[in-house]
Amino acid sequence: MVQPGTAPGTPPAGGPARLRLLDEPPSCDGRPLTGRAAVLVHALALAEGSPVGQDELVEELWPDVPPGHPHQSLQTVVSRARALLGTDAVARRGAGYALALAPDDVDQARLLSRAGRAVAALEARDPAAAVALTRALPAVPDGGDDIGSPRGAVLARARTALADCLRARALGLDALGRYGEAAPLLRELAAELPGDEALLAALVRCEAWTGSPAAALERYESHRRLLDERGAVPGPLLRAAHEAALAAENPVRQGLRPRTGPLQGREADVRAVADAVAGRRLVTITGPGGVGKTSLAQEVASRSFFPVVRVLTMTALAPGPAEPSGARSGADRADAARRLAQGMLGAMNQRPRAGEDPRAALARAVAAPGTFLVLDDCEQLVEPLADLIGPLLQARPGLHVLVTSRRVLDLAAEHVHRLAPLTVEASKALFRERSLAARPHQELDDADLNRLLPALEGIPLAIELAAARTRIMSVGQVADRLVGSLTGPGGPRDLPERQRTLTAVIEWSLRLLSEEQRRALSRCALLGDGFTLDTAEAVLGPEAAVLVDALVAHSLLDVDTAEPPRLHMLASMREFVLDALRGDPDEAPARDAVRGWALGLAERVLAPARADGEVPGGDGPAELLLAEEASLVLQLGRAAGDDGSPPAWEDALVLGAALLACWSSSWCYSQVATWIPRLLGPAATPAPDMRGNTARMLILHRATTNAWLLGPLPESVRSRIPEAFAGEGAWLAGIRRFVRTPPDEWPALAEDEDPWTAWAAGCRVVMDLENRGELAAALALNRSLLARMRADGLPGGQLLELELDGLRLVLETGDYAAAHHECTRLLDEVGSTALRGIHVEALRLQRACCEVYLDPSPERADALLASGSRLRVPGMAAFVTAFLSGEMELLRGRPREAALTPRAFLERIGADPAIPAASPWEVYGIATCLVLDCELDERTAAELEAPAMRRRGLRALGRILQDPAASRFDLPTTSALACAV
């Protein structure tokens, strides 16, 4: 019997089974099963969850002489088994008992399940699944001493399942073309099962394609003679294997390039494509230009065991884009397929017979069993190739085809493998390999590499071109000169000219587009990375779905796995398209289309403000704005003149006001700190219309309420704010009074009879009281404002802001029971306010924190960390989750992990230029690190540089105490740091 060990890999997920009947001796949770309890468990395991009658169990337990009180004695054995397995593991059902463990908890049941699924996968022609299911199979004892007992029956059934697994694995490996792995297993199985023709056929094929065709033919001939003596003949499987062995005597290798080294970062892709080729017959590798499709196809072809491997470069047959098939008649399409077949025959040094259709001649040329045809660079002739390949696969069932193309063929039999850019580590490895080949012994500075590689986006061609530049430059010099340095010649000389620069690669892709598709690509390039189809429809019009699908098919856009899916464009592609757009007649219409969409969405967000009905946003527009933030920020930058054009400040103010409203409500303070200083000057100018006035007031309001981050509103700005704007509503008028009033008069405004003025000033005074450490006064003012605003009928959005401020204050007092109650109440009342989803996520997290603080335990900490990892909180709310994770790790007894978590977030804060030094987040983060460091042992403290963190805390404390801007002084946070230091 073949024993496991020939099936490398990792076992299926789930960990070891609790009940291990295939061990010697059997055990449960590491405790051995012995005596009659073991007999009982094995007898129940044979029933696979069905009940076994008491009398039958008594016979198994006492086969010779039953006890005087058999049912009572059985109950005693059941009690012993329950003590070992768990009270509920042996269940009473009707007049008998059943094993109530889940099948995955029993190793024998797990093996039976794997065997059944592996055999089914093989029958369903899914060899990859069969192989995956049969990794790391368990050993099964021979059970020689247990014959006739329940344990003997369990082991016999397990051995049968193991044999089924091994057979499925061997045949699956053969079907996947992994003949080197399959051959040893097939030899042992064929020796045990000489009459299994499927195993013998697979062995003949494996031996022919991995070793000696002569030995394979001799094996076949020996079996044929044996059958002949019995009056039988080989079956179809064995006859097909015989033909394959004959073909293997004269292997064909055409078009393979010499291998220059390992294919960095692509081992998983090589295995996936090779498996797909073995099982699917038509596989297309697709992806953007330069991503490495040709290299991957060459690697798969070079490793292939197929006796006939032909690699054809299709650009040699059709060097330019073909006319779209929709523009041709059926006769023209057939003629194009015939011409393509003629060209492929010529590339294989073959020709049609006299009067023979080239398509029939091509079918004859690939008729040999085990023919593997690799068609490289097919995007320029997708239509005629699809018309040719479809019938060819039907006519030749032994043919396997691998296509590389930036467009898929859209055939039913096609399996598509989308090749992604390299990972960061693989990019580094490829750059090191190629640069050292260009100039050996050069110094490769990691800091320069980290600066260069993100710009190359994991595209192997870009990495190789940049590495080639190191012949005469350092890595730092390449990074400094990156723009333009990859557009000239520099790729390997054996590549086609169109693949030797990024510019050539991109130009080749764009030549394949229709004029309408090129216009759509230009508009998509003006959007930010990661936009939805809804946004594309708003910019491109009703044909957006068709156009976007075409761009995805050409590998010019990529689709992620989000719901709804988002569309992405490589930065190198975007830069090229935008550069080509400059000066083009389509430039103005393209920019106007994106500008109109962006302003339309911003105006939807601001509309409630003009109507005095709600905080800007509304649930739909605000959520959509944040979802499309990248595109809107790009348009905001263009409006502010970042692209070199004259600023369009009215557009910038409208876009900025809408974004700031959503950023402030979702704790995205980094963006707030970046954009408010840029918009303040224009916001203080007189507005030309009501839309401009609304935008100005909202920007000035956010600037004033975020003085703790940005410093007080400059007097030069305050003094220029107009006293009034004709026709503005009560809310904007109240904000105007607030932002024009000096800070020392805000407490009086908080008592103003106008509710909007009182709301605007009161919120800011509450924050000032909080920052001075007067939490009781801040909470009292917050509560009185809430009561008044409810009585005055203010909209839910403004009330929610006050509610969230109050919750924060309650949490700061340490009254977690009250805070838990507030979180529960607000979750019930949050309603349909702007950004409802974000607030619900944050409230759930805060409530879970309160539960842990009220009843701390490792189990609650585990649950909170698990739920926190699933929450998607934006902006600086991630600050809460980061430092909370540190506290929870400490509660779980993992001080090192506890100290690492806030350190990682501190690094992110320090790398953000928009966040000022000694900000509240940095201060609280340092304080958290210092407290957690107290739990570290001496060695870990040294490893994590705890003394350096203490010095950082002292420096931050010094900066705060010397800061003349009192409005930015946060006493509670500063006190926390002082205590920690």
Tab-separated table of N, CA, C and O in Angstrom, residues 9 19 84 134 152 167 197 417 436 601 606 719 776 803 818 872 880 938:
chain	number	residue	atom	x	y	z
A	9	GLY	N	2.777	19.333	0.768
A	9	GLY	CA	1.878	20.474	0.876
A	9	GLY	C	1.394	20.644	2.283
A	9	GLY	O	1.810	19.963	3.204
A	19	LEU	N	-10.744	14.501	17.759
A	19	LEU	CA	-10.797	13.058	17.952
A	19	LEU	C	-9.952	12.401	16.869
A	19	LEU	O	-10.274	12.456	15.678
A	84	LEU	N	-14.233	11.917	28.501
A	84	LEU	CA	-13.069	12.128	27.639
A	84	LEU	C	-13.352	13.083	26.481
A	84	LEU	O	-12.538	13.921	26.131
A	134	THR	N	-6.014	16.623	-1.613
A	134	THR	CA	-5.255	15.432	-1.208
A	134	THR	C	-3.832	15.767	-0.801
A	134	THR	O	-2.940	14.908	-0.855
A	152	GLY	N	-10.868	-2.003	13.980
A	152	GLY	CA	-10.413	-2.585	12.716
A	152	GLY	C	-11.266	-2.112	11.551
A	152	GLY	O	-10.749	-1.822	10.466
A	167	ARG	N	-5.217	7.778	-5.432
A	167	ARG	CA	-5.531	7.592	-6.856
A	167	ARG	C	-5.982	8.910	-7.473
A	167	ARG	O	-5.554	9.286	-8.569
A	197	GLU	N	-6.796	0.679	-15.719
A	197	GLU	CA	-6.282	1.198	-16.991
A	197	GLU	C	-6.027	2.700	-16.933
A	197	GLU	O	-5.101	3.198	-17.575
A	417	HIS	N	-6.382	34.461	-17.103
A	417	HIS	CA	-5.483	34.705	-15.963
A	417	HIS	C	-5.023	36.150	-16.056
A	417	HIS	O	-4.232	36.502	-16.950
A	436	LEU	N	22.406	44.846	-10.930
A	436	LEU	CA	23.729	44.255	-10.700
A	436	LEU	C	24.256	43.583	-11.958
A	436	LEU	O	25.469	43.484	-12.158
A	601	LEU	N	-21.750	67.007	-8.030
A	601	LEU	CA	-21.761	66.247	-6.780
A	601	LEU	C	-21.530	67.168	-5.588
A	601	LEU	O	-22.204	67.046	-4.555
A	606	LEU	N	-23.762	70.431	-0.804
A	606	LEU	CA	-23.968	71.747	-0.186
A	606	LEU	C	-25.419	72.190	-0.194
A	606	LEU	O	-25.770	73.147	0.500
A	719	SER	N	-10.996	90.165	9.310
A	719	SER	CA	-11.400	91.549	9.052
A	719	SER	C	-11.947	91.747	7.645
A	719	SER	O	-12.632	92.735	7.377
A	776	ALA	N	-16.176	68.980	33.298
A	776	ALA	CA	-17.531	69.128	33.855
A	776	ALA	C	-18.235	70.332	33.228
A	776	ALA	O	-19.419	70.257	32.841
A	803	GLU	N	-24.248	65.626	19.991
A	803	GLU	CA	-24.323	64.333	20.692
A	803	GLU	C	-22.955	63.643	20.703
A	803	GLU	O	-22.525	63.111	21.734
A	818	ALA	N	-22.021	55.038	31.585
A	818	ALA	CA	-22.826	56.082	30.951
A	818	ALA	C	-22.503	56.173	29.466
A	818	ALA	O	-23.397	56.364	28.626
A	872	ARG	N	-14.464	49.660	9.293
A	872	ARG	CA	-13.812	50.544	8.328
A	872	ARG	C	-14.054	51.983	8.747
A	872	ARG	O	-15.035	52.598	8.347
A	880	VAL	N	-7.910	55.919	16.954
A	880	VAL	CA	-8.552	55.260	18.099
A	880	VAL	C	-8.341	53.758	18.016
A	880	VAL	O	-7.963	53.111	18.993
A	938	GLU	N	13.338	43.697	29.827
A	938	GLU	CA	14.495	44.528	29.482
A	938	GLU	C	14.941	44.300	28.040
A	938	GLU	O	15.245	45.256	27.311
